[in-house]
Short mmCIF file of C-alpha atoms and ligand atoms in Angstrom, two decimals:
data_model
loop_
_atom_site.label_atom_id
_atom_site.label_comp_id
_atom_site.label_asym_id
_atom_site.label_seq_id
_atom_site.Cartn_x
_atom_site.Cartn_y
_atom_site.Cartn_z
CA MET A 1 -40.53 -13.92 3.10
CA SER A 2 -39.04 -12.16 0.09
CA THR A 3 -35.79 -13.68 -1.12
CA LEU A 4 -32.60 -11.73 -0.62
CA LYS A 5 -30.59 -10.74 -3.65
CA ALA A 6 -27.27 -9.05 -4.36
CA VAL A 7 -27.71 -5.29 -4.03
CA ARG A 8 -28.44 -3.23 -7.17
CA GLY A 9 -25.19 -2.48 -8.99
CA THR A 10 -23.34 -5.40 -7.37
CA ARG A 11 -23.08 -8.97 -8.62
CA ASP A 12 -21.62 -12.36 -7.91
CA LEU A 13 -18.79 -13.64 -10.06
CA LEU A 14 -19.08 -17.38 -10.53
CA PRO A 15 -16.88 -20.03 -12.10
CA PRO A 16 -15.95 -20.37 -14.91
CA GLU A 17 -15.99 -16.55 -15.27
CA THR A 18 -13.73 -16.15 -12.23
CA ALA A 19 -11.02 -18.05 -14.12
CA LEU A 20 -11.00 -15.19 -16.63
CA TRP A 21 -10.61 -12.64 -13.83
CA ASN A 22 -7.67 -14.58 -12.46
CA ARG A 23 -6.08 -14.77 -15.89
CA ILE A 24 -6.35 -11.00 -16.30
CA GLU A 25 -4.81 -10.43 -12.88
CA ALA A 26 -2.01 -12.91 -13.57
CA VAL A 27 -1.10 -11.15 -16.84
CA ALA A 28 -1.17 -7.77 -15.06
CA ARG A 29 1.14 -9.01 -12.29
CA SER A 30 3.50 -10.55 -14.81
CA VAL A 31 3.70 -7.46 -17.02
CA PHE A 32 3.97 -4.96 -14.14
CA ALA A 33 6.76 -7.00 -12.53
CA ARG A 34 8.83 -6.66 -15.70
CA TYR A 35 8.56 -2.87 -15.37
CA ASN A 36 9.67 -3.25 -11.74
CA PHE A 37 6.40 -2.35 -10.04
CA GLY A 38 5.46 -3.79 -6.64
CA GLU A 39 1.99 -4.40 -5.25
CA ILE A 40 0.26 -2.15 -2.70
CA ARG A 41 -2.99 -2.99 -0.87
CA THR A 42 -4.68 -0.03 0.76
CA PRO A 43 -7.81 -0.15 2.96
CA ILE A 44 -11.19 -0.29 1.28
CA PHE A 45 -12.47 2.61 3.38
CA GLU A 46 -10.73 5.86 4.17
CA ASP A 47 -11.37 9.20 5.83
CA THR A 48 -13.89 11.05 3.64
CA ALA A 49 -11.61 14.11 3.60
CA LEU A 50 -9.04 12.14 1.55
CA PHE A 51 -11.39 11.95 -1.42
CA ALA A 52 -12.82 15.46 -0.95
CA ARG A 53 -9.28 16.84 -1.22
CA GLY A 54 -7.67 14.23 -3.44
CA VAL A 55 -10.39 13.71 -6.05
CA GLY A 56 -12.03 17.15 -5.82
CA GLU A 57 -15.30 18.45 -4.32
CA GLU A 58 -16.59 19.51 -7.73
CA THR A 59 -16.26 16.09 -9.36
CA ASP A 60 -19.27 13.84 -9.98
CA ILE A 61 -17.60 11.18 -7.85
CA VAL A 62 -17.33 13.28 -4.71
CA SER A 63 -20.45 15.37 -5.18
CA LYS A 64 -22.88 12.50 -5.75
CA GLU A 65 -21.42 9.01 -6.08
CA MET A 66 -19.66 8.18 -2.81
CA TYR A 67 -20.79 5.71 -0.16
CA THR A 68 -20.20 7.80 2.93
CA TRP A 69 -21.32 7.28 6.50
CA GLU A 70 -20.75 8.73 9.92
CA ASP A 71 -18.93 6.03 11.87
CA ARG A 72 -20.04 5.77 15.51
CA ALA A 73 -17.58 6.05 18.37
CA ARG A 74 -17.17 2.80 20.34
CA ALA A 75 -15.34 4.29 23.28
CA GLN A 76 -15.00 7.64 25.00
CA SER A 77 -11.56 8.00 23.47
CA GLU A 78 -12.93 7.64 19.93
CA LYS A 79 -14.62 10.37 17.91
CA THR A 80 -17.27 9.82 15.31
CA GLN A 81 -15.66 10.09 11.91
CA SER A 82 -16.90 10.44 8.36
CA LEU A 83 -15.74 7.41 6.36
CA THR A 84 -16.10 6.54 2.68
CA LEU A 85 -15.78 3.35 0.63
CA ARG A 86 -13.03 4.16 -1.83
CA PRO A 87 -14.40 5.30 -5.21
CA GLU A 88 -10.90 5.06 -6.73
CA ASN A 89 -7.47 4.08 -5.49
CA THR A 90 -5.02 6.80 -6.48
CA ALA A 91 -5.82 9.00 -3.48
CA GLY A 92 -5.28 6.04 -1.13
CA VAL A 93 -1.96 5.15 -2.75
CA VAL A 94 -0.72 8.73 -2.50
CA ARG A 95 -1.88 8.89 1.14
CA ALA A 96 0.13 5.72 1.84
CA TYR A 97 3.12 7.19 -0.05
CA ILE A 98 3.01 10.20 2.27
CA GLU A 99 2.26 8.23 5.45
CA HIS A 100 5.15 5.80 4.94
CA LYS A 101 7.52 8.54 3.71
CA LEU A 102 8.23 6.56 0.56
CA GLY A 103 9.73 9.68 -1.03
CA GLU A 104 12.63 9.63 1.41
CA THR A 105 14.27 6.75 -0.42
CA GLY A 106 15.05 9.25 -3.18
CA GLN A 107 13.76 6.69 -5.69
CA LEU A 108 10.50 6.55 -7.57
CA ALA A 109 7.72 4.60 -5.87
CA LYS A 110 6.24 2.26 -8.51
CA LEU A 111 3.12 0.64 -7.11
CA TYR A 112 0.23 -1.31 -8.54
CA TYR A 113 -3.08 -2.39 -7.01
CA ILE A 114 -5.98 -4.70 -7.83
CA GLY A 115 -9.25 -4.36 -6.00
CA PRO A 116 -12.86 -3.26 -5.62
CA GLN A 117 -14.02 0.37 -5.88
CA PHE A 118 -17.45 1.79 -5.09
CA ARG A 119 -19.52 4.48 -6.82
CA ARG A 120 -23.25 5.11 -6.63
CA GLU A 121 -23.82 5.34 -10.39
CA ARG A 122 -26.71 4.25 -12.56
CA PRO A 123 -25.99 0.56 -13.19
CA GLN A 124 -25.79 -0.53 -16.83
CA LYS A 125 -23.57 -2.71 -19.01
CA GLY A 126 -19.97 -2.04 -17.97
CA ARG A 127 -21.03 0.26 -15.12
CA TYR A 128 -21.57 -1.10 -11.63
CA ARG A 129 -21.68 0.22 -8.09
CA GLN A 130 -19.00 -2.20 -6.98
CA PHE A 131 -16.42 -2.70 -9.69
CA SER A 132 -12.78 -3.68 -9.78
CA GLN A 133 -9.83 -1.63 -10.92
CA ILE A 134 -6.30 -2.66 -11.74
CA GLY A 135 -4.08 0.39 -11.55
CA ALA A 136 -0.55 1.58 -11.07
CA GLU A 137 1.19 4.76 -9.98
CA VAL A 138 4.71 6.16 -10.42
CA ILE A 139 5.35 8.81 -7.75
CA GLY A 140 8.43 10.47 -6.36
CA PRO A 141 10.49 13.56 -5.77
CA THR A 142 11.34 15.61 -8.84
CA HIS A 143 15.06 14.77 -8.50
CA ALA A 144 14.15 11.09 -8.94
CA GLY A 145 12.77 11.92 -12.38
CA SER A 146 9.06 11.79 -11.55
CA GLU A 147 8.22 14.64 -13.94
CA SER A 148 10.09 13.17 -16.87
CA PRO A 149 7.98 12.69 -20.01
CA LEU A 150 9.74 9.34 -20.34
CA ARG A 151 7.75 8.13 -17.31
CA ASP A 152 4.47 9.01 -19.08
CA ALA A 153 5.55 7.25 -22.25
CA GLU A 154 6.80 4.19 -20.34
CA VAL A 155 3.47 3.81 -18.52
CA LEU A 156 1.57 4.06 -21.83
CA GLU A 157 3.90 1.57 -23.47
CA MET A 158 3.41 -0.81 -20.51
CA LEU A 159 -0.36 -0.58 -20.97
CA ALA A 160 -0.09 -1.36 -24.66
CA THR A 161 2.04 -4.39 -23.77
CA PHE A 162 -0.47 -5.51 -21.13
CA LEU A 163 -3.44 -5.33 -23.53
CA ASP A 164 -1.47 -7.11 -26.24
CA GLU A 165 -0.35 -9.91 -23.91
CA LEU A 166 -3.88 -10.29 -22.60
CA GLY A 167 -5.01 -10.72 -26.18
CA ILE A 168 -7.29 -7.66 -26.41
CA THR A 169 -7.22 -6.52 -30.01
CA GLY A 170 -8.57 -3.37 -31.58
CA TRP A 171 -7.97 -0.89 -28.73
CA THR A 172 -7.45 2.82 -29.32
CA LEU A 173 -5.19 5.10 -27.26
CA LYS A 174 -6.16 8.77 -26.99
CA ILE A 175 -3.88 11.26 -25.30
CA ASN A 176 -3.96 14.95 -24.52
CA SER A 177 -2.35 17.49 -22.25
CA VAL A 178 -4.51 19.49 -19.85
CA GLY A 179 -1.51 21.68 -18.96
CA SER A 180 0.08 22.63 -15.67
CA SER A 181 -1.72 24.20 -12.74
CA ALA A 182 -0.66 27.55 -14.25
CA ASP A 183 -2.01 26.79 -17.75
CA ARG A 184 -5.36 25.49 -16.64
CA PRO A 185 -6.91 28.64 -15.09
CA ARG A 186 -5.86 30.54 -18.23
CA TYR A 187 -7.61 28.05 -20.46
CA ILE A 188 -10.70 27.93 -18.24
CA GLU A 189 -11.02 31.72 -18.59
CA THR A 190 -10.67 31.46 -22.37
CA LEU A 191 -13.28 28.73 -22.34
CA ARG A 192 -15.71 30.74 -20.20
CA THR A 193 -15.43 33.68 -22.56
CA ALA A 194 -16.03 31.47 -25.57
CA LEU A 195 -18.94 29.67 -23.91
CA ALA A 196 -20.78 32.80 -22.78
CA PRO A 197 -22.47 33.61 -26.11
CA VAL A 198 -23.33 29.97 -27.01
CA VAL A 199 -24.08 28.20 -23.73
CA SER A 200 -27.81 28.98 -23.83
CA GLN A 201 -28.09 26.76 -26.94
CA MET A 202 -26.48 23.81 -25.14
CA CYS A 203 -27.87 20.92 -23.04
CA PRO A 204 -28.82 21.52 -19.38
CA ASP A 205 -25.76 19.56 -18.18
CA CYS A 206 -23.47 21.80 -20.20
CA GLN A 207 -25.20 24.90 -18.85
CA ARG A 208 -24.49 23.68 -15.32
CA ARG A 209 -20.92 22.62 -16.13
CA ALA A 210 -20.20 25.98 -17.77
CA GLU A 211 -20.80 27.48 -14.33
CA THR A 212 -19.19 24.91 -12.02
CA ASN A 213 -16.51 23.16 -14.06
CA PRO A 214 -16.26 24.43 -17.68
CA LEU A 215 -13.64 21.83 -18.68
CA ARG A 216 -16.30 19.15 -18.33
CA VAL A 217 -18.25 20.70 -21.21
CA LEU A 218 -15.65 19.08 -23.48
CA ASP A 219 -16.90 15.69 -22.23
CA CYS A 220 -20.49 16.21 -23.40
CA LYS A 221 -21.83 13.40 -25.58
CA ILE A 222 -25.12 15.04 -26.71
CA PRO A 223 -25.07 15.08 -30.56
CA GLU A 224 -26.61 18.56 -30.92
CA ASP A 225 -23.84 20.11 -28.80
CA GLN A 226 -20.96 18.63 -30.80
CA PRO A 227 -20.60 21.36 -33.47
CA ILE A 228 -20.54 24.02 -30.74
CA ILE A 229 -17.92 22.13 -28.72
CA ASP A 230 -15.74 21.44 -31.77
CA ALA A 231 -15.61 25.19 -32.41
CA LEU A 232 -14.42 26.03 -28.86
CA PRO A 233 -10.78 27.07 -28.33
CA ARG A 234 -8.40 24.14 -27.78
CA ILE A 235 -6.45 23.66 -24.60
CA ALA A 236 -3.30 23.00 -26.65
CA ASP A 237 -3.29 26.69 -27.59
CA SER A 238 -3.29 27.75 -23.92
CA LEU A 239 -0.28 25.67 -22.85
CA ASP A 240 2.96 27.43 -21.96
CA GLU A 241 6.20 26.36 -23.58
CA ALA A 242 7.22 23.91 -20.82
CA SER A 243 3.89 22.06 -20.99
CA ARG A 244 3.95 21.99 -24.77
CA ASP A 245 7.50 20.65 -24.76
CA HIS A 246 6.62 17.98 -22.16
CA PHE A 247 3.73 16.75 -24.31
CA ALA A 248 5.89 16.74 -27.44
CA GLN A 249 8.45 14.57 -25.66
CA VAL A 250 5.77 12.08 -24.55
CA CYS A 251 4.61 11.83 -28.17
CA ALA A 252 8.17 11.44 -29.48
CA ALA A 253 8.90 8.57 -27.08
CA LEU A 254 5.65 6.84 -28.04
CA ASP A 255 6.50 7.25 -31.73
CA ALA A 256 9.93 5.71 -31.11
CA SER A 257 8.42 2.70 -29.32
CA GLY A 258 5.79 2.17 -32.00
CA VAL A 259 2.74 2.54 -29.75
CA PRO A 260 -0.11 3.97 -31.88
CA TYR A 261 -2.14 6.87 -30.45
CA THR A 262 -4.26 9.83 -31.46
CA HIS A 263 -4.20 13.32 -29.97
CA ASP A 264 -7.73 14.00 -28.68
CA HIS A 265 -8.05 17.70 -27.89
CA ARG A 266 -11.20 17.10 -25.89
CA LEU A 267 -9.85 14.49 -23.47
CA VAL A 268 -10.01 16.17 -20.05
CA ARG A 269 -10.96 13.27 -17.70
CA GLY A 270 -13.12 13.34 -14.60
CA LEU A 271 -10.76 13.89 -11.71
CA ASP A 272 -9.67 17.38 -10.71
CA TYR A 273 -6.13 16.44 -9.87
CA TYR A 274 -4.88 15.71 -13.37
CA THR A 275 -2.12 17.92 -14.83
CA ARG A 276 -0.38 17.74 -18.20
CA THR A 277 -0.71 14.26 -19.76
CA THR A 278 -4.15 12.62 -19.74
CA PHE A 279 -5.05 9.45 -21.60
CA GLU A 280 -7.70 6.85 -22.21
CA PHE A 281 -7.71 3.45 -23.90
CA THR A 282 -11.08 2.69 -25.47
CA HIS A 283 -12.56 -0.36 -27.17
CA GLY A 284 -15.32 -0.31 -29.76
CA GLY A 285 -16.85 -3.57 -28.54
CA LEU A 286 -17.91 -2.04 -25.21
CA GLY A 287 -20.76 0.15 -26.48
CA ALA A 288 -21.58 3.32 -24.54
CA GLN A 289 -19.15 2.58 -21.68
CA ASN A 290 -16.23 2.32 -24.07
CA ALA A 291 -13.32 3.31 -21.77
CA LEU A 292 -11.14 0.34 -20.84
CA LEU A 293 -8.95 2.52 -18.70
CA GLY A 294 -8.01 6.08 -17.97
CA GLY A 295 -5.20 7.94 -16.34
CA GLY A 296 -2.84 10.81 -16.33
CA ARG A 297 -0.32 12.90 -14.53
CA TYR A 298 -1.11 14.42 -11.13
CA ASP A 299 1.82 16.63 -10.19
CA GLY A 300 -0.02 18.47 -7.39
CA LEU A 301 -1.94 15.62 -5.75
CA SER A 302 0.47 14.86 -2.92
CA GLU A 303 0.53 18.51 -1.85
CA ALA A 304 -3.27 18.72 -2.15
CA ILE A 305 -3.58 16.07 0.56
CA GLY A 306 -0.90 17.54 2.83
CA GLY A 307 2.23 15.76 1.58
CA PRO A 308 5.53 16.86 0.07
CA LYS A 309 5.88 17.78 -3.58
CA ALA A 310 5.66 14.41 -5.34
CA PRO A 311 4.68 14.49 -9.00
CA GLY A 312 3.26 11.29 -10.37
CA ILE A 313 1.50 9.51 -13.19
CA GLY A 314 -0.86 6.58 -13.09
CA PHE A 315 -3.88 4.83 -14.52
CA ALA A 316 -6.84 2.71 -13.52
CA MET A 317 -8.27 -0.04 -15.71
CA GLY A 318 -11.84 -1.23 -15.36
CA GLU A 319 -11.34 -4.95 -14.79
CA ASP A 320 -15.06 -5.59 -15.40
CA ARG A 321 -14.68 -4.00 -18.85
CA LEU A 322 -11.56 -6.06 -19.64
CA VAL A 323 -13.65 -9.14 -18.85
CA LEU A 324 -16.54 -7.97 -21.08
CA THR A 325 -14.12 -7.30 -23.94
CA LEU A 326 -12.44 -10.70 -23.67
CA GLN A 327 -15.79 -12.48 -23.39
CA ALA A 328 -17.05 -10.76 -26.53
CA GLN A 329 -13.84 -11.64 -28.38
CA GLU A 330 -13.94 -15.25 -27.25
CA ALA A 331 -17.60 -15.59 -28.22
CA ASN A 332 -16.55 -14.59 -31.74
CA GLN A 333 -13.88 -17.26 -31.78
CA LYS A 334 -14.72 -20.53 -30.07
CA ALA A 335 -16.39 -21.13 -26.75
CA ALA A 336 -13.89 -21.59 -23.93
CA PRO A 337 -13.75 -25.26 -22.93
CA PRO A 338 -15.73 -25.89 -19.74
CA GLN A 339 -13.68 -26.64 -16.67
CA VAL A 340 -13.38 -30.38 -16.13
CA ALA A 341 -11.69 -32.36 -13.42
CA ASP A 342 -8.97 -34.83 -14.40
CA THR A 343 -10.80 -37.58 -12.62
CA TYR A 344 -13.68 -38.52 -10.33
CA ILE A 345 -12.95 -40.95 -7.54
CA ALA A 346 -15.88 -43.23 -6.75
CA PRO A 347 -15.58 -45.14 -3.46
CA LEU A 348 -17.56 -48.37 -3.74
CA GLY A 349 -19.30 -48.30 -0.37
CA PRO A 350 -19.04 -46.01 2.66
CA ALA A 351 -16.21 -48.10 4.11
CA GLN A 352 -14.01 -46.94 1.22
CA ASN A 353 -14.54 -43.22 1.92
CA PRO A 354 -11.37 -42.82 4.04
CA ALA A 355 -9.21 -44.55 1.40
CA ALA A 356 -10.85 -42.43 -1.32
CA LEU A 357 -9.99 -39.22 0.50
CA ALA A 358 -6.41 -40.43 0.92
CA LEU A 359 -6.16 -41.22 -2.81
CA ALA A 360 -7.65 -37.84 -3.73
CA ARG A 361 -5.11 -36.15 -1.46
CA THR A 362 -2.22 -37.95 -3.16
CA LEU A 363 -3.43 -37.09 -6.67
CA ARG A 364 -4.15 -33.45 -5.80
CA ARG A 365 -0.67 -33.10 -4.36
CA GLN A 366 0.60 -34.33 -7.70
CA GLY A 367 -1.17 -31.38 -9.34
CA LEU A 368 -4.32 -33.08 -10.58
CA ARG A 369 -7.82 -31.67 -10.46
CA VAL A 370 -9.90 -34.24 -8.58
CA GLU A 371 -13.61 -34.58 -7.81
CA LEU A 372 -14.41 -36.87 -4.88
CA GLY A 373 -17.66 -38.87 -4.90
CA ASP A 374 -19.33 -40.64 -2.01
CA GLY A 375 -19.50 -44.29 -0.99
CA THR A 376 -23.27 -44.18 -0.46
CA PHE A 377 -23.85 -43.53 -4.18
CA ARG A 378 -24.92 -46.40 -6.42
CA LEU A 379 -22.50 -47.09 -9.26
CA LYS A 380 -24.91 -45.63 -11.85
CA LYS A 381 -25.17 -42.37 -9.96
CA SER A 382 -21.36 -42.16 -9.60
CA PHE A 383 -20.92 -42.67 -13.35
CA GLU A 384 -23.49 -39.99 -14.14
CA ALA A 385 -21.86 -37.47 -11.80
CA ALA A 386 -18.38 -38.33 -13.11
CA ASP A 387 -19.44 -37.99 -16.74
CA LYS A 388 -20.66 -34.44 -16.05
CA THR A 389 -17.62 -33.21 -14.14
CA ALA A 390 -14.52 -35.20 -15.12
CA ARG A 391 -12.58 -36.82 -17.95
CA SER A 392 -12.39 -40.17 -16.19
CA ILE A 393 -13.60 -42.18 -13.24
CA VAL A 394 -11.52 -44.20 -10.77
CA LEU A 395 -13.33 -47.01 -8.97
CA LEU A 396 -12.13 -47.75 -5.47
CA GLY A 397 -13.54 -50.90 -3.87
CA GLU A 398 -12.12 -53.15 -1.18
CA ASP A 399 -10.04 -55.17 -3.68
CA GLU A 400 -8.57 -52.05 -5.24
CA ALA A 401 -7.72 -50.56 -1.84
CA GLN A 402 -5.87 -53.73 -0.89
CA SER A 403 -4.09 -54.46 -4.16
CA GLY A 404 -3.31 -50.84 -5.12
CA ILE A 405 -4.53 -51.71 -8.63
CA LEU A 406 -7.33 -49.36 -9.59
CA THR A 407 -10.03 -49.53 -12.25
CA VAL A 408 -10.06 -46.47 -14.50
CA LYS A 409 -12.55 -45.60 -17.20
CA VAL A 410 -11.73 -42.84 -19.68
CA PHE A 411 -14.91 -41.21 -21.04
CA ALA A 412 -13.50 -39.85 -24.31
CA THR A 413 -12.50 -43.32 -25.53
CA GLY A 414 -14.79 -45.50 -23.42
CA SER A 415 -11.78 -47.65 -22.51
CA GLN A 416 -11.58 -49.28 -19.09
CA SER A 417 -8.34 -50.62 -17.60
CA LYS A 418 -6.55 -51.68 -14.43
CA VAL A 419 -3.78 -49.31 -13.40
CA PRO A 420 -1.31 -49.51 -10.50
CA GLN A 421 -1.78 -46.51 -8.20
CA THR A 422 1.81 -45.44 -8.83
CA GLU A 423 1.04 -44.94 -12.55
CA LEU A 424 -2.30 -43.25 -12.07
CA ALA A 425 -1.14 -39.63 -11.96
CA ASP A 426 0.81 -39.94 -15.22
CA LEU A 427 -2.08 -41.61 -16.97
CA LEU A 428 -4.55 -38.93 -15.85
CA ALA A 429 -2.24 -36.04 -16.75
CA GLY A 430 -1.83 -37.58 -20.22
CA LEU A 431 -5.60 -37.32 -20.78
CA ARG A 432 -5.41 -33.52 -20.76
CA ASN A 433 -3.95 -33.42 -24.25
CA THR A 434 -6.39 -35.83 -25.85
P1 ATP B 501 -16.32 6.49 -17.31
O1 ATP B 501 -16.16 7.55 -18.31
O2 ATP B 501 -16.53 5.15 -17.91
O3 ATP B 501 -17.32 6.83 -16.24
P2 ATP B 501 -14.33 7.43 -15.50
O4 ATP B 501 -13.83 8.63 -16.16
O5 ATP B 501 -15.28 7.54 -14.37
O6 ATP B 501 -14.92 6.40 -16.58
P3 ATP B 501 -12.01 6.59 -13.98
O7 ATP B 501 -12.58 7.14 -12.74
O8 ATP B 501 -10.77 7.16 -14.50
O9 ATP B 501 -13.09 6.53 -15.13
O10 ATP B 501 -11.82 5.01 -13.81
C1 ATP B 501 -10.94 4.28 -14.67
C2 ATP B 501 -11.65 3.13 -15.31
O11 ATP B 501 -12.43 2.42 -14.37
C3 ATP B 501 -12.64 3.51 -16.39
O12 ATP B 501 -11.99 3.72 -17.61
C4 ATP B 501 -13.53 2.29 -16.44
O13 ATP B 501 -12.95 1.28 -17.22
C5 ATP B 501 -13.57 1.85 -15.00
N1 ATP B 501 -14.79 2.31 -14.32
C6 ATP B 501 -15.08 3.53 -13.84
N2 ATP B 501 -16.29 3.55 -13.27
C7 ATP B 501 -16.80 2.28 -13.39
C8 ATP B 501 -18.01 1.65 -12.97
N3 ATP B 501 -18.96 2.30 -12.30
N4 ATP B 501 -18.19 0.34 -13.28
C9 ATP B 501 -17.23 -0.35 -13.94
N5 ATP B 501 -16.07 0.19 -14.34
C10 ATP B 501 -15.84 1.49 -14.07
MG1 MG B 502 -17.35 7.78 -14.42
#
C-alpha cells in the first residue's frame, strides 16, 4: 500500500514551530485589544455566491483558485447548494456584520480574526493551498466615522506597532489610492486607451488582463514589460478632489505618527472590492512572495453582498509568511533554545506509577512543565530519556513515596540531592534561569 501524505499545498505544523505560531497570535491579540478590537470567528465554508459577489468574478481567486463543491441534500426539505472553502475572510466578516445587524449599534464594528484560508494556487515557498491569515476589519455606518481617513491611518499605525512588537525588522509599507467607484471607471478608460497601442508588445498575461481587468496590468512582474508600465498614466491623476483629499489626509496622519511609507502608484491589489486606500507591507527576506500583508478600503462591499451602506477598511496578514520571516531572522541571530521540560519523574517500579502521576499532577498545577516516565523502565533508560527531554530527574521509589523526601538530579550541574516534596516546585522553577 502506498503511504498517505498531507495533500499538496498543505502541511503539518509541529512543535517547536507551533510555539512560534502561538507567539505571533498572542502578540496580535494583545496589540488588537489595545486598539479596542474584538475577535470574530466565521465558518470555514460559505455559500459560493458570497465570494462571487464579495471578492469579484473576475479575480484570480474566484475564477480559478476556489475549492467549491455542490453539497448534496440530506433531506427532502434541503436543496443542493454550492459551497466554497473560504479563500479569504473579509467577505465572511461583512456577511456576519450584515446578518447580525451590527451597524444598528451606530458604532463602528472593529473585528479581528485568525484562521485558515484555502486557495488552489501553485505551491511554493510562502504560498500554500491551506494557509493562515490574521486580519481585522473596521466597518460601520458613515455617521459613525467609517469613511474617515483617520481610520485608515490608525489601522496602518496598528500594523506598524504589531510588526515592531513581534520583532520583525526591515519591513516596507507601500500605500496608494485606487479612487472611489466613480474614479475607477474613468481611470480604466484612460488606461485602456493608453494600452491599446502598446499591448501587443506585452506578455500574454498582460494582453489578457488588458481585456478583462486592465488594472491588473499594473501588477505585472515581467522585466520586459516594466518600461511600458512605468510610462502608463497614473491613477493619482484620475482621482477626483474628494479622493485626492482623503488620500492626503491618510498620508498626513501617518506622517504625524511617524510611520514610514512610500507612495506606490502601481499598487492596485487583487480583490475587486477595494476603493480609495490600498496598502501592502513587504519584507525583503521573503523572496518572490514578499507580501507580509495586504489590505485596503472597501466602501461598497456591504452593498455588493446585499447589505446596507457600510464603508470599511481592513487587512489580512499571511501568518505563514510572518513565521518564515521570524525564522529567517532568528537563524541569523541565535538558534531558539529547544523546548525542555522542568523535570522528568521516574517511578522506580510499576507500583509507583499511581504516586508518580499524583506528583506530576501536583507539579503541573504549580505551573511546571513535567514529563512522566514509566515504572517498567530500568533506571538507565529513565536517565537517558530524562536527559533528552528535561533539565532534571526526580526519582520516586517506595521510600520516597512514604517519606515525601525525593531524590533529584540536576543535569546542568550533575548535582544530586534529597528534597522535601513541598520544596520541589521552587527548586525546579529556579533551574529555569540557570
Ligand atoms: P500575493 O500577492 O502574495 O498572492 P494576495 O494579493 O493574493 O497576495 P491577499 O489576498 O490580500 O494577498 O492576502 C493577504 C496576505 O495573505 C498576503 O499578503 C499574503 O501574506 C497572504 N497570502 C495570500 N495567499 C497566500 C497563500 N497562498 N499562501 C500563504 N500566504 C498567502
Ligand atoms: Mg495571491
